[in-house]
């Protein structure tokens, strides 16, 4: 799927008057059109985006604080949606979240435009910080909540900081999906990684034979 086939998120930043999906779609598709024409993120202004989308600048500012938040929504529109967690077990929830990372990795590899946009985002500290604040940190809080539930329910060791647990479980998939573009991302990888991690993270009995 290309960015042009995507649709904006309905759960983006809400401010001002009620949001119109049709208007938001035209704005995000306007940004996508400019990116597909090779316009770098640094050269995209709100004025230019407004002209391309056929809206006024005020229409954009009612929905986004600035182009940083708008660019984040463009990227989110191309990513797999945040999954609904099954809640049946810590393992099932972790597999669901890792599967989203795997799918994002596959999608980024298949879309040259998406790959270029993410690379440009990383070169802009303000945009990258906005992406972390709006997208990465809420996802990390969700991950932490699942891991704490696992500790409280006796499924995970409590002698390891939850932030370290998080990196141990999600780090390997991030490495394969982001840092190693040549690495395979086969079906079943999420289950394999979660099961291997949980095997080593089960609570250790204090009693020795």
PDB file of C-alpha atoms in Angstrom, residues 91-160:
ATOM      1  CA  UNK A  91       1.419 -13.093  25.867  1.00  0.00           C
ATOM      2  CA  UNK A  92      -1.458 -12.461  23.472  1.00  0.00           C
ATOM      3  CA  UNK A  93      -1.267  -8.704  23.971  1.00  0.00           C
ATOM      4  CA  UNK A  94       2.506  -8.681  23.412  1.00  0.00           C
ATOM      5  CA  UNK A  95       2.184 -10.786  20.257  1.00  0.00           C
ATOM      6  CA  UNK A  96      -0.441  -8.352  18.935  1.00  0.00           C
ATOM      7  CA  UNK A  97       1.833  -5.353  19.497  1.00  0.00           C
ATOM      8  CA  UNK A  98       4.884  -7.055  18.017  1.00  0.00           C
ATOM      9  CA  UNK A  99       2.843  -8.064  14.981  1.00  0.00           C
ATOM     10  CA  UNK A 100       2.015  -4.409  14.404  1.00  0.00           C
ATOM     11  CA  UNK A 101       5.742  -3.611  14.431  1.00  0.00           C
ATOM     12  CA  UNK A 102       6.382  -6.413  11.944  1.00  0.00           C
ATOM     13  CA  UNK A 103       3.633  -5.148   9.631  1.00  0.00           C
ATOM     14  CA  UNK A 104       4.974  -1.594   9.861  1.00  0.00           C
ATOM     15  CA  UNK A 105       8.401  -2.872   8.898  1.00  0.00           C
ATOM     16  CA  UNK A 106       7.011  -4.679   5.861  1.00  0.00           C
ATOM     17  CA  UNK A 107       4.994  -1.628   4.841  1.00  0.00           C
ATOM     18  CA  UNK A 108       7.941   0.753   5.157  1.00  0.00           C
ATOM     19  CA  UNK A 109      10.100  -1.534   3.024  1.00  0.00           C
ATOM     20  CA  UNK A 110       7.452  -1.773   0.306  1.00  0.00           C
ATOM     21  CA  UNK A 111       6.902   1.995   0.094  1.00  0.00           C
ATOM     22  CA  UNK A 112       9.839   4.041  -1.193  1.00  0.00           C
ATOM     23  CA  UNK A 113       7.980   7.234  -0.338  1.00  0.00           C
ATOM     24  CA  UNK A 114       7.268   6.095   3.228  1.00  0.00           C
ATOM     25  CA  UNK A 115      10.926   5.164   3.686  1.00  0.00           C
ATOM     26  CA  UNK A 116      12.043   8.584   2.429  1.00  0.00           C
ATOM     27  CA  UNK A 117       9.548  10.442   4.608  1.00  0.00           C
ATOM     28  CA  UNK A 118      10.711   8.653   7.762  1.00  0.00           C
ATOM     29  CA  UNK A 119      14.352   9.375   6.835  1.00  0.00           C
ATOM     30  CA  UNK A 120      13.510  13.066   6.414  1.00  0.00           C
ATOM     31  CA  UNK A 121      11.606  13.112   9.701  1.00  0.00           C
ATOM     32  CA  UNK A 122      14.676  11.812  11.512  1.00  0.00           C
ATOM     33  CA  UNK A 123      16.737  14.659  10.060  1.00  0.00           C
ATOM     34  CA  UNK A 124      14.316  17.211  11.534  1.00  0.00           C
ATOM     35  CA  UNK A 125      14.539  17.154  15.352  1.00  0.00           C
ATOM     36  CA  UNK A 126      11.296  19.131  15.766  1.00  0.00           C
ATOM     37  CA  UNK A 127       9.256  16.765  13.579  1.00  0.00           C
ATOM     38  CA  UNK A 128      10.894  13.675  15.092  1.00  0.00           C
ATOM     39  CA  UNK A 129      10.205  14.951  18.633  1.00  0.00           C
ATOM     40  CA  UNK A 130       6.570  15.582  17.687  1.00  0.00           C
ATOM     41  CA  UNK A 131       6.275  12.058  16.282  1.00  0.00           C
ATOM     42  CA  UNK A 132       7.663  10.633  19.519  1.00  0.00           C
ATOM     43  CA  UNK A 133       5.316  12.733  21.643  1.00  0.00           C
ATOM     44  CA  UNK A 134       2.162  11.944  19.653  1.00  0.00           C
ATOM     45  CA  UNK A 135       2.835   8.373  18.499  1.00  0.00           C
ATOM     46  CA  UNK A 136       5.792   6.642  20.147  1.00  0.00           C
ATOM     47  CA  UNK A 137       5.274   7.623  23.786  1.00  0.00           C
ATOM     48  CA  UNK A 138       1.559   6.639  23.961  1.00  0.00           C
ATOM     49  CA  UNK A 139       2.441   3.262  22.428  1.00  0.00           C
ATOM     50  CA  UNK A 140       5.235   2.812  24.938  1.00  0.00           C
ATOM     51  CA  UNK A 141       2.879   3.601  27.808  1.00  0.00           C
ATOM     52  CA  UNK A 142       0.546   0.887  26.524  1.00  0.00           C
ATOM     53  CA  UNK A 143       3.444  -1.568  26.411  1.00  0.00           C
ATOM     54  CA  UNK A 144       4.479  -0.675  29.957  1.00  0.00           C
ATOM     55  CA  UNK A 145       0.930  -1.169  31.223  1.00  0.00           C
ATOM     56  CA  UNK A 146       0.849  -4.698  29.776  1.00  0.00           C
ATOM     57  CA  UNK A 147       4.210  -5.567  31.318  1.00  0.00           C
ATOM     58  CA  UNK A 148       3.181  -4.240  34.729  1.00  0.00           C
ATOM     59  CA  UNK A 149       0.057  -6.371  34.503  1.00  0.00           C
ATOM     60  CA  UNK A 150       2.277  -9.340  33.799  1.00  0.00           C
ATOM     61  CA  UNK A 151       4.404  -8.586  36.848  1.00  0.00           C
ATOM     62  CA  UNK A 152       1.394  -8.097  39.088  1.00  0.00           C
ATOM     63  CA  UNK A 153      -0.189 -11.322  37.827  1.00  0.00           C
ATOM     64  CA  UNK A 154       2.940 -13.392  38.397  1.00  0.00           C
ATOM     65  CA  UNK A 155       3.648 -13.957  34.689  1.00  0.00           C
ATOM     66  CA  UNK A 156       6.816 -11.821  34.601  1.00  0.00           C
ATOM     67  CA  UNK A 157       9.755 -11.302  36.922  1.00  0.00           C
ATOM     68  CA  UNK A 158       9.441  -8.305  39.207  1.00  0.00           C
ATOM     69  CA  UNK A 159      13.173  -7.843  39.785  1.00  0.00           C
ATOM     70  CA  UNK A 160      13.631  -6.255  36.336  1.00  0.00           C
TER      71      UNK A 160
END
